[in-house]
Coordinates of C-alpha atoms in Angstrom, one line a residue:
X1 CA 0.0 0.0 0.0
X2 CA 2.8 2.4 0.9
X3 CA 4.6 1.6 -2.4
X4 CA 1.4 2.3 -4.4
X5 CA 1.1 5.7 -2.6
X6 CA 4.7 6.5 -3.3
X7 CA 4.3 5.7 -7.0
X8 CA 1.2 8.0 -7.2
X9 CA 3.1 10.8 -5.4
X10 CA 6.1 10.4 -7.8
X11 CA 3.8 10.4 -10.9
X12 CA 2.0 13.6 -9.6
X13 CA 5.4 15.2 -8.9
X14 CA 6.8 14.5 -12.4
X15 CA 3.5 15.5 -14.0
X16 CA 3.7 18.8 -12.2
X17 CA 7.3 19.4 -13.4
X18 CA 6.2 18.6 -17.0
X19 CA 3.3 21.0 -16.8
X20 CA 5.5 23.7 -15.4
X21 CA 8.1 23.2 -18.1
X22 CA 5.4 23.3 -20.8
X23 CA 4.2 26.6 -19.3
X24 CA 7.7 28.1 -19.3
X25 CA 8.3 27.1 -22.9
X26 CA 5.0 28.6 -24.1
X27 CA 5.7 31.9 -25.8
X28 CA 3.5 35.0 -25.1
X29 CA 1.6 36.5 -28.0
X30 CA 3.1 39.8 -29.0
X31 CA 1.2 42.5 -31.0
X32 CA 1.2 46.2 -31.7
X33 CA -2.2 46.2 -33.3
X34 CA -5.4 47.9 -32.2
X35 CA -8.7 45.9 -31.9
X36 CA -8.4 42.9 -29.6
X37 CA -11.2 42.5 -27.1
X38 CA -9.7 42.2 -23.6
X39 CA -12.9 42.1 -21.4
X40 CA -16.6 41.4 -21.9
X41 CA -19.4 41.5 -19.4
X42 CA -23.1 41.2 -20.0
X43 CA -24.6 41.7 -23.5
X44 CA -22.1 42.9 -26.1
X45 CA -22.6 42.4 -29.9
X46 CA -20.6 42.9 -33.0
X47 CA -22.4 44.2 -36.2
X48 CA -20.8 44.0 -39.6
X49 CA -21.6 42.9 -43.2
X50 CA -21.8 39.3 -42.0
X51 CA -24.6 40.1 -39.6
X52 CA -24.9 40.3 -35.8
X53 CA -23.2 38.1 -33.3
X54 CA -22.1 38.1 -29.7
X55 CA -18.7 39.6 -29.0
X56 CA -16.4 37.5 -26.8
X57 CA -13.1 38.0 -25.1
X58 CA -10.3 37.3 -27.6
X59 CA -12.2 38.5 -30.7
X60 CA -10.7 41.4 -32.7
X61 CA -12.7 44.4 -33.8
X62 CA -11.9 45.5 -37.4
X63 CA -12.5 48.8 -39.2
X64 CA -16.2 49.6 -39.6
X65 CA -17.3 46.8 -37.2
X66 CA -19.9 48.2 -34.9
X67 CA -19.7 47.2 -31.2
X68 CA -22.9 47.6 -29.2
X69 CA -23.5 47.0 -25.5
X70 CA -26.8 46.1 -23.9
X71 CA -28.1 47.8 -20.8
X72 CA -25.9 45.6 -18.6
X73 CA -23.0 45.3 -21.0
X74 CA -19.4 46.4 -20.6
X75 CA -16.4 45.9 -22.9
X76 CA -12.7 46.8 -23.0
X77 CA -11.0 47.0 -26.4
X78 CA -7.3 47.6 -27.0
X79 CA -6.3 50.7 -29.0
X80 CA -2.6 51.6 -29.7
X81 CA -0.3 49.7 -27.3
X82 CA -0.9 51.1 -23.8
X83 CA -4.3 52.7 -24.6
X84 CA -7.9 51.3 -24.0
X85 CA -11.5 52.2 -24.7
X86 CA -14.0 50.9 -22.2
X87 CA -17.7 51.1 -23.0
X88 CA -20.6 51.2 -20.5
X89 CA -24.1 49.9 -21.2
X90 CA -26.3 51.1 -24.1
X91 CA -23.3 52.3 -26.1
X92 CA -22.0 51.9 -29.7
X93 CA -18.7 52.6 -31.3
X94 CA -16.7 51.6 -34.4
X95 CA -13.1 52.0 -35.7
X96 CA -12.4 54.2 -38.7
X97 CA -8.6 54.0 -38.7
X98 CA -6.3 51.8 -36.6
X99 CA -3.0 53.2 -37.7
X100 CA -0.5 53.9 -34.9
X101 CA -0.2 57.6 -35.7
X102 CA -3.8 58.4 -36.7
X103 CA -6.1 56.3 -34.6
X104 CA -9.8 57.3 -35.3
X105 CA -13.0 55.9 -34.0
X106 CA -16.7 56.9 -33.9
X107 CA -18.8 57.0 -30.7
X108 CA -22.4 57.0 -31.9
X109 CA -24.1 56.8 -28.5
X110 CA -23.6 56.0 -24.9
X111 CA -20.6 56.3 -22.6
X112 CA -16.9 55.5 -23.3
X113 CA -13.8 56.0 -21.1
X114 CA -10.5 56.4 -22.8
X115 CA -7.3 55.6 -21.0
X116 CA -4.6 56.6 -23.5
X117 CA -0.9 57.4 -24.1
X118 CA -1.0 60.2 -26.6
X119 CA 0.7 63.3 -28.0
X120 CA -0.2 65.6 -30.9
X121 CA 1.7 63.2 -33.2
X122 CA 0.1 60.1 -31.7
X123 CA -3.4 61.3 -31.0
X124 CA -6.7 59.5 -30.6
X125 CA -9.5 61.1 -32.6
X126 CA -13.2 60.4 -31.6
X127 CA -15.9 61.4 -34.0
X128 CA -19.3 62.0 -32.4
X129 CA -22.7 63.1 -33.9
X130 CA -21.9 66.8 -33.0
X131 CA -18.2 67.3 -32.8
X132 CA -14.8 65.7 -33.5
X133 CA -12.7 65.3 -30.3
X134 CA -8.9 64.8 -30.3
X135 CA -7.1 63.4 -27.3
X136 CA -3.7 64.9 -27.5
X137 CA -2.0 64.2 -24.2
X138 CA -1.6 61.1 -22.1
X139 CA -4.6 60.9 -19.8
X140 CA -8.1 59.6 -18.9
X141 CA -11.2 60.9 -20.7
X142 CA -14.9 60.2 -20.5
X143 CA -17.3 60.9 -23.4
X144 CA -21.1 60.7 -23.1
X145 CA -23.4 61.0 -26.1
X146 CA -26.9 62.0 -25.1
X147 CA -30.1 62.8 -26.8
X148 CA -29.8 64.6 -30.2
X149 CA -26.1 63.9 -30.2
X150 CA -25.2 66.1 -27.3
X151 CA -21.6 65.4 -26.3
X152 CA -20.2 65.7 -22.8
X153 CA -16.4 65.5 -22.4
X154 CA -14.8 65.1 -19.0
X155 CA -11.0 65.3 -18.7
X156 CA -9.8 63.4 -15.6
X157 CA -6.2 63.8 -16.8
X158 CA -4.7 65.1 -20.1
X159 CA -5.9 67.6 -22.7
X160 CA -8.7 67.2 -25.3
X161 CA -9.5 69.4 -28.2
X162 CA -13.0 69.9 -29.7
X163 CA -13.3 72.4 -32.6
X164 CA -11.4 75.4 -31.3
X165 CA -11.9 74.4 -27.6
X166 CA -9.1 73.1 -25.4
X167 CA -10.4 71.1 -22.4
X168 CA -7.8 70.5 -19.7
X169 CA -7.7 68.4 -16.6
X170 CA -10.6 68.7 -14.2
X171 CA -12.8 70.4 -16.7
X172 CA -16.0 69.3 -18.4
X173 CA -17.3 70.5 -21.8
X174 CA -20.9 70.1 -22.9
X175 CA -21.3 70.5 -26.7
X176 CA -24.7 70.7 -28.4
X177 CA -25.8 73.8 -30.3
X178 CA -23.3 75.7 -28.2
X179 CA -20.3 75.1 -26.1
X180 CA -20.1 75.2 -22.3
X181 CA -17.1 74.5 -20.1
X182 CA -17.1 74.1 -16.3
X183 CA -15.1 72.4 -13.6
X184 CA -16.2 69.1 -12.2
X185 CA -15.3 67.2 -9.0
X186 CA -12.9 64.3 -9.8
X187 CA -13.6 62.8 -6.3
X188 CA -17.2 62.1 -7.3
X189 CA -17.2 58.9 -9.4
X190 CA -19.8 56.4 -10.7
X191 CA -19.7 52.7 -11.3
X192 CA -18.3 52.8 -14.8
X193 CA -15.5 55.2 -13.7
X194 CA -14.5 52.9 -10.8
X195 CA -14.6 49.9 -13.0
X196 CA -12.3 51.5 -15.5
X197 CA -9.7 52.4 -12.8
X198 CA -9.9 48.9 -11.4
X199 CA -9.2 47.5 -14.8
X200 CA -6.1 49.7 -15.2
X201 CA -4.8 48.6 -11.8
X202 CA -5.4 44.9 -12.6
X203 CA -3.7 45.1 -16.0
X204 CA -0.6 46.8 -14.5
X205 CA -0.5 43.9 -12.0
X206 CA -0.6 41.4 -14.8
X207 CA 2.5 43.1 -16.4
X208 CA 4.4 42.5 -13.2
X209 CA 3.5 38.8 -13.2
X210 CA 5.0 38.1 -16.6
X211 CA 7.9 35.6 -16.6
X212 CA 11.1 37.4 -17.6
X213 CA 12.7 34.6 -19.7
X214 CA 9.5 33.8 -21.5
X215 CA 9.0 37.5 -22.2
X216 CA 12.5 37.8 -23.6
X217 CA 12.1 34.7 -25.9
X218 CA 8.7 36.0 -27.1
X219 CA 10.0 39.4 -28.0
X220 CA 12.9 38.0 -30.0
X221 CA 10.8 35.4 -31.8
X222 CA 8.2 38.0 -32.8
X223 CA 10.6 40.8 -33.7
X224 CA 9.8 40.9 -37.4
X225 CA 6.2 41.9 -36.4
X226 CA 7.0 45.0 -34.4
X227 CA 9.3 47.9 -34.4
X228 CA 10.9 49.9 -31.5
X229 CA 10.5 53.1 -33.6
X230 CA 6.7 53.2 -34.4
X231 CA 4.9 52.7 -31.1
X232 CA 5.0 53.4 -27.4
X233 CA 5.2 49.7 -26.6
X234 CA 3.6 46.3 -27.2
X235 CA 0.6 44.2 -26.2
X236 CA 1.6 41.0 -24.5
X237 CA -0.9 38.2 -24.1
X238 CA -0.1 35.6 -21.5
X239 CA -2.2 32.5 -21.8
X240 CA -1.8 31.6 -18.1
X241 CA -3.1 35.1 -17.1
X242 CA -5.8 35.1 -19.7
X243 CA -5.4 38.8 -20.7
X244 CA -3.4 41.3 -22.7
X245 CA -1.2 43.7 -20.8
X246 CA 1.1 46.6 -21.9
X247 CA 4.9 46.4 -22.1
X248 CA 6.3 50.0 -22.4
X249 CA 9.2 50.9 -24.5
X250 CA 9.9 53.7 -22.1
X251 CA 11.6 53.1 -18.7
X252 CA 9.9 53.5 -15.3
X253 CA 6.5 54.1 -16.8
X254 CA 3.1 54.3 -15.0
X255 CA -0.3 54.0 -16.6
X256 CA -2.4 57.1 -17.2
X257 CA -4.2 56.3 -14.0
X258 CA -0.9 56.2 -12.1
X259 CA -0.2 52.5 -11.7
X260 CA 3.4 51.3 -12.1
X261 CA 4.4 48.7 -14.7
X262 CA 6.7 46.0 -13.2
X263 CA 8.3 45.3 -16.6
X264 CA 9.4 47.6 -19.4
X265 CA 11.7 46.7 -22.3
X266 CA 14.7 48.1 -20.5
X267 CA 14.4 45.4 -17.7
X268 CA 14.8 42.6 -20.2
X269 CA 18.2 41.5 -21.6
X270 CA 17.6 41.8 -25.4
X271 CA 20.0 41.8 -28.3
X272 CA 21.3 45.3 -29.3
X273 CA 19.9 45.2 -32.8
X274 CA 16.4 45.6 -31.4
X275 CA 17.2 49.1 -30.4
X276 CA 18.4 50.3 -33.9
X277 CA 16.1 51.6 -36.6
X278 CA 15.5 49.1 -39.4
X279 CA 15.9 49.8 -43.1
X280 CA 14.0 48.1 -45.9
X281 CA 16.0 46.5 -48.7
X282 CA 14.9 46.8 -52.4
X283 CA 15.6 44.0 -54.8
X284 CA 16.2 44.4 -58.6
X285 CA 13.2 44.8 -60.9
X286 CA 11.1 41.6 -61.2
X287 CA 9.3 40.3 -64.3
X288 CA 6.5 42.7 -63.6
X289 CA 8.9 45.6 -64.0
X290 CA 8.6 46.9 -60.4
X291 CA 11.2 46.5 -57.7
X292 CA 10.4 44.2 -54.8
X293 CA 10.7 45.5 -51.3
X294 CA 11.6 42.8 -48.8
X295 CA 10.9 43.1 -45.1
X296 CA 13.5 45.0 -43.0
X297 CA 16.4 42.8 -41.9
X298 CA 17.4 42.4 -38.3
X299 CA 20.7 44.3 -38.6
X300 CA 21.2 47.8 -37.4
X301 CA 21.3 50.7 -39.9
X302 CA 24.5 51.3 -41.8
X303 CA 27.1 53.7 -40.6
X304 CA 26.8 57.3 -41.8
X305 CA 29.6 58.5 -44.2
X306 CA 31.6 61.6 -43.9
X307 CA 29.6 63.1 -46.8
X308 CA 26.0 62.4 -45.7
X309 CA 24.7 63.4 -42.3
X310 CA 22.0 61.1 -41.0
X311 CA 19.4 62.9 -38.8
X312 CA 18.7 61.3 -35.5
X313 CA 15.8 59.0 -35.3
X314 CA 13.9 59.4 -32.0
X315 CA 11.6 56.6 -30.8
X316 CA 8.1 57.8 -30.0
X317 CA 8.3 56.9 -26.3
X318 CA 11.0 59.6 -25.9
X319 CA 8.4 62.3 -26.6
X320 CA 6.4 61.4 -23.5
X321 CA 9.1 59.9 -21.3
X322 CA 9.3 62.9 -18.9
X323 CA 5.5 62.9 -18.5
X324 CA 4.9 59.2 -17.7
X325 CA 8.2 57.7 -16.6
X326 CA 11.3 58.2 -14.6
X327 CA 14.3 60.1 -16.1
X328 CA 17.5 58.3 -15.1
X329 CA 20.2 60.5 -13.6
X330 CA 22.5 62.0 -16.3
X331 CA 19.9 61.2 -18.9
X332 CA 21.7 58.0 -20.0
X333 CA 23.4 56.6 -16.9
X334 CA 26.5 54.5 -17.0
X335 CA 26.4 53.6 -13.4
X336 CA 24.0 52.0 -10.9
X337 CA 23.4 53.2 -7.4
X338 CA 24.2 50.1 -5.3
X339 CA 21.6 51.3 -2.7
X340 CA 18.7 50.8 -5.1
X341 CA 17.0 47.7 -6.4
X342 CA 17.3 48.7 -10.0
X343 CA 17.1 45.9 -12.6
X344 CA 20.3 44.6 -14.1
X345 CA 21.5 47.1 -16.8
X346 CA 21.0 46.2 -20.4
X347 CA 23.8 47.2 -22.9
X348 CA 22.1 48.9 -25.8
X349 CA 23.2 51.4 -28.5
X350 CA 22.3 55.1 -28.3
X351 CA 19.3 55.4 -30.7
X352 CA 20.2 59.0 -31.6
X353 CA 23.3 57.9 -33.6
X354 CA 23.6 55.8 -36.8
X355 CA 25.2 52.6 -35.7
X356 CA 27.7 50.2 -37.3
X357 CA 26.3 46.8 -38.4
X358 CA 27.2 44.1 -35.8
X359 CA 28.3 41.8 -38.6
X360 CA 30.8 44.3 -40.1
X361 CA 34.1 45.0 -38.2
X362 CA 34.6 48.7 -37.7
X363 CA 37.9 50.4 -38.2
X364 CA 36.5 53.9 -37.5
X365 CA 37.6 55.0 -34.1
X366 CA 34.9 57.7 -34.1
X367 CA 32.0 55.2 -34.0
X368 CA 29.8 55.9 -31.1
X369 CA 29.9 53.5 -28.2
X370 CA 26.9 51.8 -26.8
X371 CA 25.4 53.2 -23.6
X372 CA 23.9 51.6 -20.6
X373 CA 20.3 52.7 -20.0
X374 CA 19.0 51.7 -16.6
X375 CA 15.8 52.8 -15.0
X376 CA 16.0 54.0 -11.4
X377 CA 13.9 52.4 -8.8
X378 CA 10.2 53.1 -9.1
X379 CA 8.5 55.3 -6.5
X380 CA 5.8 53.8 -4.3
X381 CA 2.3 54.6 -5.8

């Protein structure tokens, strides 16, 4: 009897090890695209040329798909990496453009909360029946569409523009046949606002629960599908956690609500080529008479010559780093304060210079050296 129990225990032990190993070798899904559905509650439907069907978590909303919520419905949909739209009940919206630098959607009715990373160059544009609203700064915004298309915009954090109006933090604009702006109390919240903030907190926690080695392997394996220079970060889907979360390209970032991210790209030991801008290669003319453009290779850009000056290429995250992250001492530190718990530094090139390909030996003594970029310890929330 004791031997049988021992055999059962050993089988369970090895089964557990096998399951754990399988989980560790399973790569995360990595994406920089808008549209995935990250949360569904109650009645939520998708309407397109194929008809009407229930929308479920994991689906993707495409351009001109209409998303509708019933009276008890809620849904969270991913926008550009790091940004979300959350719909309350009796609402309807659709995507018009999902490009990273010109995201546009239409809110036809109901209530939507936008949690976004944004600048004037990477804005989120919301078309309503009465007015076009642009979200031009990282923040949290609420839009309500009432009877006859009346639009109410509440800016919890950030800056919104509507026609010639600028609506700043703590202000509310009511737009119908005329414009009215007034202050509102940010301490007074309703159920949809509390739910949106709770979701932000939960998703920041998921980021901190990612497994570092799996995350590194996933980023390298998917590198041809994303680019350090055209987004603020990436969407990471962890099957075990059952949800997408945001991985920032900036260091020491917090969400628009103010929740810290445990991981960003600087806390992961990645190959240096990831931090260089990529260049497409053009093949000779084909039988059709047109040159063929192949996907960018994984090598860094070529070295600039003495005759041609290459202008610096700045990753988008640098434009909002000072607003949402931590600026390391001396801008690009080459040392670590031993009294902090900062992550192990990652040796990466300076993105403001044109690098030398890693496969070509350099004889030029003036080639810029890589720098060490290390985030300082995050402050307590």
